[in-house]
């Protein structure tokens, strides 16, 4: 990993060709190096052209010499096909293994003379996590809308804290956190297990969501508690006319 303290590296491999094409197509070092910048050869679906690189490591195997590698990297820098952040001037790290790439028996990939694997840290990886967060939000929202207070397996439902490695949390300027203060201990345990990611449309931080102790005392069951928050969500959507949602982390306060 180019930077061990940076998580979620992007892995790219080239060439990815079938055995039929390998008979009449032998890619050069420059061609496979350029192919590593294409989204089609990535292991994660994202567009690196929409982000910037923090580090890049090229691992070559097979019939590769340093002269061809330096020429290929110089071509990439000249075309500005890869953009690096300002605080990382070193750009590329290179490793060359003279052994040719190996393929598994009966595999779809062809046996080639040379190959390259690019391991990089790029901000474009955020696209993949944004899609995952969106799917997670849909699952949690669907669970809250369709499950009752005694749904089986509800106590093991995940929350957003499982998607935050090493205690990382979004900046406070972009996300709003709150902690629901509840008077009844039985509702506290049930609520934190099932509904740990309540959502409200609150652009520009003009509103705040709180649960008063007086209101909580009037709640007789977890289902009634959820119904109360659903009504608040509808009121906010009607008032602000906003369909986007901001996720609240109840563990922050």
XYZ file of C-alpha atoms in Angstrom:
253
model
C 0.000 0.000 0.000
C 1.583 3.346 -1.016
C 0.378 5.080 2.153
C -0.367 2.591 4.963
C -2.435 5.130 6.915
C -4.769 5.766 3.949
C -7.551 3.211 3.663
C -9.399 1.666 0.707
C -6.802 1.521 -2.112
C -7.915 1.190 -5.717
C -6.625 -1.906 -7.546
C -6.312 -2.051 -11.336
C -4.994 -4.869 -13.535
C -3.987 -4.933 -17.193
C -4.160 -6.462 -19.691
C -7.538 -8.147 -19.317
C -7.877 -9.982 -22.624
C -9.227 -13.347 -23.714
C -7.222 -16.179 -25.205
C -8.615 -15.451 -28.684
C -7.277 -11.885 -28.683
C -3.913 -12.906 -27.257
C -2.936 -14.662 -30.507
C -2.913 -11.424 -32.514
C -2.519 -8.809 -29.769
C 0.604 -8.377 -27.651
C 0.376 -5.199 -25.607
C 3.488 -3.140 -24.936
C 4.529 -1.701 -21.583
C 3.176 1.714 -22.535
C -0.187 0.266 -23.575
C -0.777 -1.774 -20.423
C 0.337 1.154 -18.254
C -2.161 3.432 -19.973
C -4.861 0.753 -19.681
C -4.488 0.844 -15.892
C -5.970 4.341 -15.935
C -9.174 3.148 -17.594
C -12.220 2.393 -15.393
C -12.872 -0.867 -17.293
C -9.783 -2.502 -15.745
C -10.512 -1.512 -12.141
C -11.609 -3.847 -9.369
C -13.884 -1.124 -7.963
C -16.472 0.717 -10.027
C -15.472 4.382 -9.918
C -14.090 6.998 -12.286
C -10.553 8.114 -11.297
C -10.907 11.100 -13.613
C -13.300 12.595 -11.065
C -10.717 12.502 -8.271
C -7.054 13.015 -7.495
C -4.356 10.506 -6.685
C -2.416 10.594 -3.439
C -0.027 7.777 -4.356
C 0.406 5.199 -7.092
C 2.372 1.955 -7.149
C 2.926 0.012 -10.397
C 3.744 -3.698 -10.063
C 5.045 -5.142 -13.350
C 5.558 -8.800 -14.177
C 7.126 -10.470 -17.183
C 9.156 -9.069 -20.058
C 9.558 -5.536 -18.711
C 12.644 -3.310 -18.551
C 13.019 -0.073 -16.552
C 13.567 1.956 -19.713
C 10.102 1.115 -21.050
C 8.517 1.778 -17.656
C 10.103 5.223 -17.371
C 8.962 6.079 -20.890
C 5.401 4.972 -20.139
C 5.268 7.028 -16.932
C 6.672 10.055 -18.746
C 3.916 9.731 -21.351
C 1.242 9.650 -18.654
C 2.678 12.753 -16.998
C 2.856 14.573 -20.329
C -0.779 13.847 -21.189
C -1.910 14.753 -17.631
C -4.159 11.692 -17.638
C -3.513 11.223 -13.905
C -3.775 14.135 -11.498
C -1.993 14.041 -8.154
C -2.530 16.163 -5.083
C -0.134 19.043 -4.533
C 1.402 17.614 -1.372
C 2.542 14.358 -3.052
C 5.252 15.186 -5.622
C 6.803 11.678 -5.668
C 3.883 10.333 -7.717
C 4.838 6.776 -8.757
C 6.511 3.785 -7.172
C 7.605 0.956 -9.462
C 8.329 -2.730 -8.856
C 9.429 -5.168 -11.585
C 9.214 -8.958 -11.318
C 10.874 -10.768 -14.259
C 8.662 -13.845 -13.889
C 5.820 -13.888 -16.444
C 2.221 -13.677 -15.243
C 0.574 -16.985 -14.391
C -2.981 -17.961 -15.216
C -5.185 -20.625 -13.733
C -6.130 -23.711 -15.746
C -9.398 -23.267 -17.574
C -9.494 -19.549 -16.825
C -10.844 -16.842 -19.095
C -7.710 -14.703 -19.057
C -5.050 -15.321 -21.660
C -1.413 -16.020 -20.870
C 0.525 -12.888 -21.755
C 4.182 -11.921 -21.743
C 3.754 -8.954 -19.413
C 1.178 -7.510 -17.038
C 0.861 -4.713 -14.519
C -1.128 -4.226 -11.330
C -1.658 -0.672 -10.131
C -2.275 -0.045 -6.439
C -3.275 3.553 -5.785
C -4.859 5.865 -3.255
C -7.390 8.141 -4.937
C -10.275 10.294 -3.800
C -12.441 8.752 -6.535
C -12.992 5.721 -4.281
C -15.571 7.866 -2.483
C -18.016 7.118 -5.322
C -18.124 3.441 -4.354
C -18.708 4.245 -0.675
C -21.417 6.740 -1.576
C -23.314 4.000 -3.429
C -22.871 1.636 -0.495
C -24.097 4.269 1.965
C -27.144 4.924 -0.202
C -28.056 1.229 -0.285
C -27.535 0.992 3.463
C -29.851 3.963 4.014
C -32.537 2.348 1.879
C -32.311 -0.920 3.811
C -32.537 0.790 7.194
C -35.413 2.976 6.044
C -37.274 -0.037 4.661
C -36.777 -1.911 7.935
C -38.139 0.952 9.994
C -41.157 1.301 7.723
C -42.087 -2.390 7.647
C -41.013 -3.909 10.968
C -42.838 -3.825 14.239
C -41.392 -3.399 17.710
C -41.020 -7.146 18.205
C -39.610 -8.078 14.806
C -37.341 -11.110 14.941
C -33.676 -10.332 14.419
C -34.196 -6.614 14.898
C -31.764 -6.462 17.792
C -28.851 -7.313 15.483
C -29.563 -4.675 12.853
C -26.376 -2.750 11.886
C -25.933 0.991 12.046
C -23.705 3.615 10.510
C -21.071 3.205 13.200
C -20.072 -0.085 11.549
C -19.166 1.869 8.406
C -16.817 4.240 10.247
C -13.355 2.639 10.619
C -11.003 3.738 13.397
C -13.630 5.964 14.960
C -13.754 8.354 11.999
C -16.810 10.595 11.771
C -17.825 13.189 9.157
C -17.059 16.853 9.913
C -19.528 18.516 12.229
C -20.069 21.289 9.677
C -21.510 18.830 7.180
C -23.414 16.463 9.442
C -25.747 17.055 12.379
C -25.649 14.722 15.335
C -28.111 14.334 18.120
C -28.794 12.100 21.116
C -32.341 11.181 22.001
C -32.839 11.554 25.754
C -35.409 9.006 26.817
C -36.875 8.510 30.270
C -37.829 4.848 30.022
C -34.922 2.406 30.148
C -36.784 -0.314 28.285
C -37.411 2.002 25.331
C -33.800 3.187 25.348
C -32.437 -0.302 24.739
C -35.042 -1.164 22.108
C -34.657 2.146 20.311
C -30.845 2.081 20.080
C -30.892 -1.426 18.654
C -33.568 -0.855 16.029
C -33.641 2.802 15.097
C -30.106 4.116 15.549
C -30.112 6.150 12.350
C -33.208 8.354 12.335
C -33.205 10.753 9.364
C -34.542 14.247 8.836
C -34.287 16.665 5.892
C -32.408 19.573 7.444
C -30.507 21.647 4.831
C -28.263 24.502 5.992
C -28.733 23.367 9.602
C -31.719 25.670 10.188
C -33.614 23.166 12.283
C -32.903 20.827 15.183
C -34.522 17.558 16.204
C -34.950 16.685 19.847
C -37.068 14.384 21.937
C -38.373 16.072 25.061
C -38.643 14.083 28.262
C -42.285 15.051 28.563
C -43.055 13.678 25.129
C -41.158 10.487 25.830
C -43.180 9.854 28.969
C -46.319 9.838 26.856
C -44.940 7.129 24.581
C -46.464 3.797 25.546
C -44.697 1.489 23.122
C -41.850 1.410 20.653
C -44.322 1.373 17.774
C -45.877 4.608 19.022
C -42.418 6.091 19.394
C -41.610 5.262 15.762
C -44.943 6.682 14.640
C -44.088 9.950 16.391
C -40.833 10.276 14.477
C -42.509 9.358 11.185
C -44.946 12.213 11.661
C -42.042 14.560 12.324
C -40.333 13.425 9.137
C -43.483 14.170 7.156
C -43.758 17.604 8.755
C -40.184 18.478 7.839
C -40.612 17.254 4.251
C -43.831 19.216 3.868
C -42.312 22.352 5.346
C -38.987 22.313 3.526
C -40.065 20.458 0.368
C -36.823 18.533 0.377
C -36.542 14.850 -0.464
C -32.858 14.433 0.394
C -32.073 13.216 3.878
C -29.286 13.826 6.370
C -28.339 10.952 8.615
C -27.954 11.588 12.323
C -25.502 9.679 14.462
C -27.022 9.258 17.941
C -23.676 8.134 19.388
C -21.990 11.498 18.867
C -23.769 13.420 21.675
